[in-house]
Amino acid sequence: MAYTVILWMAHDDFRGTLAALFEGPLGMSLTGKWIGLSLTALMFAFSTWVYLNSGDWVAAVFAVASAAYAIFFLTRDVSGE
């Protein structure tokens, strides 16, 4: 199974598909950007609160992931609604 996945990843179609994901500006609507940023802020606040109250390392990981999502949404171009 793993050998088949490795062969598929080496195939030109996979590399073309992967390259297409990163070509050109990745846009989203202004509404989508604000919804994403709002949910990300809520997720970050909740994860931080859980970490501060319990010391659970998983909550800290979720807080870091939330910050990464915030960067994602902040770097997206706004396209037409």
CSV table of C-alpha atoms in Angstrom, one decimal:
chain,number,residue,atom,x,y,z
A,1,MET,CA,0.0,0.0,0.0
A,2,ALA,CA,2.7,2.5,1.0
A,3,TYR,CA,4.7,1.6,-2.1
A,4,THR,CA,1.6,2.4,-4.3
A,5,VAL,CA,1.2,5.8,-2.6
A,6,ILE,CA,4.9,6.7,-3.1
A,7,LEU,CA,4.7,5.7,-6.8
A,8,TRP,CA,1.5,7.8,-7.2
A,9,MET,CA,3.2,10.8,-5.5
A,10,ALA,CA,6.1,10.5,-8.0
A,11,HIS,CA,3.8,10.6,-11.0
A,12,ASP,CA,3.5,13.7,-13.1
A,13,ASP,CA,-0.2,14.1,-12.5
A,14,PHE,CA,0.2,14.3,-8.7
A,15,ARG,CA,3.0,16.9,-9.1
A,16,GLY,CA,0.8,18.9,-11.5
A,17,THR,CA,-2.1,18.8,-9.1
A,18,LEU,CA,0.1,19.8,-6.2
A,19,ALA,CA,1.5,22.7,-8.2
A,20,ALA,CA,-1.9,23.9,-9.2
A,21,LEU,CA,-2.8,24.3,-5.6
A,22,PHE,CA,-0.1,27.0,-5.2
A,23,GLU,CA,-0.5,28.8,-8.5
A,24,GLY,CA,-1.9,32.3,-8.5
A,25,PRO,CA,-3.6,34.2,-5.7
A,26,LEU,CA,-5.8,32.3,-3.4
A,27,GLY,CA,-8.8,34.6,-2.9
A,28,MET,CA,-11.9,34.4,-0.8
A,29,SER,CA,-14.8,36.7,-0.2
A,30,LEU,CA,-14.6,39.4,2.5
A,31,THR,CA,-17.4,37.7,4.4
A,32,GLY,CA,-15.5,34.4,4.3
A,33,LYS,CA,-12.4,36.1,5.5
A,34,TRP,CA,-14.2,37.7,8.5
A,35,ILE,CA,-16.0,34.5,9.4
A,36,GLY,CA,-12.7,32.6,9.3
A,37,LEU,CA,-10.9,35.2,11.4
A,38,SER,CA,-13.7,35.3,13.9
A,39,LEU,CA,-13.9,31.6,14.4
A,40,THR,CA,-10.1,31.4,14.6
A,41,ALA,CA,-10.1,34.1,17.3
A,42,LEU,CA,-12.8,32.2,19.3
A,43,MET,CA,-10.9,28.9,18.9
A,44,PHE,CA,-7.6,30.6,20.0
A,45,ALA,CA,-9.3,32.2,23.0
A,46,PHE,CA,-11.0,28.9,24.1
A,47,SER,CA,-7.8,26.9,23.6
A,48,THR,CA,-5.8,29.4,25.6
A,49,TRP,CA,-8.4,29.4,28.4
A,50,VAL,CA,-8.3,25.6,28.6
A,51,TYR,CA,-4.5,25.6,28.7
A,52,LEU,CA,-4.3,28.2,31.4
A,53,ASN,CA,-6.9,26.4,33.5
A,54,SER,CA,-5.7,22.8,33.0
A,55,GLY,CA,-2.2,22.9,31.7
A,56,ASP,CA,-3.2,20.4,29.0
A,57,TRP,CA,-0.5,20.4,26.3
A,58,VAL,CA,-3.1,19.5,23.6
A,59,ALA,CA,-4.9,22.8,24.2
A,60,ALA,CA,-1.6,24.6,23.7
A,61,VAL,CA,-1.1,22.8,20.4
A,62,PHE,CA,-4.7,23.9,19.4
A,63,ALA,CA,-3.8,27.5,20.3
A,64,VAL,CA,-0.7,27.4,18.1
A,65,ALA,CA,-2.8,25.8,15.3
A,66,SER,CA,-5.3,28.6,15.7
A,67,ALA,CA,-2.6,31.2,15.2
A,68,ALA,CA,-1.5,29.4,12.0
A,69,TYR,CA,-5.1,29.6,10.8
A,70,ALA,CA,-5.2,33.3,11.6
A,71,ILE,CA,-2.1,33.8,9.4
A,72,PHE,CA,-3.8,31.8,6.6
A,73,PHE,CA,-6.9,34.0,6.7
A,74,LEU,CA,-4.9,37.2,7.0
A,75,THR,CA,-2.8,36.4,3.9
A,76,ARG,CA,-5.7,35.5,1.6
A,77,ASP,CA,-6.6,38.0,-1.1
A,78,VAL,CA,-10.2,39.3,-1.0
A,79,SER,CA,-12.0,38.5,-4.3
A,80,GLY,CA,-15.5,39.5,-5.3
A,81,GLU,CA,-18.5,38.4,-3.2
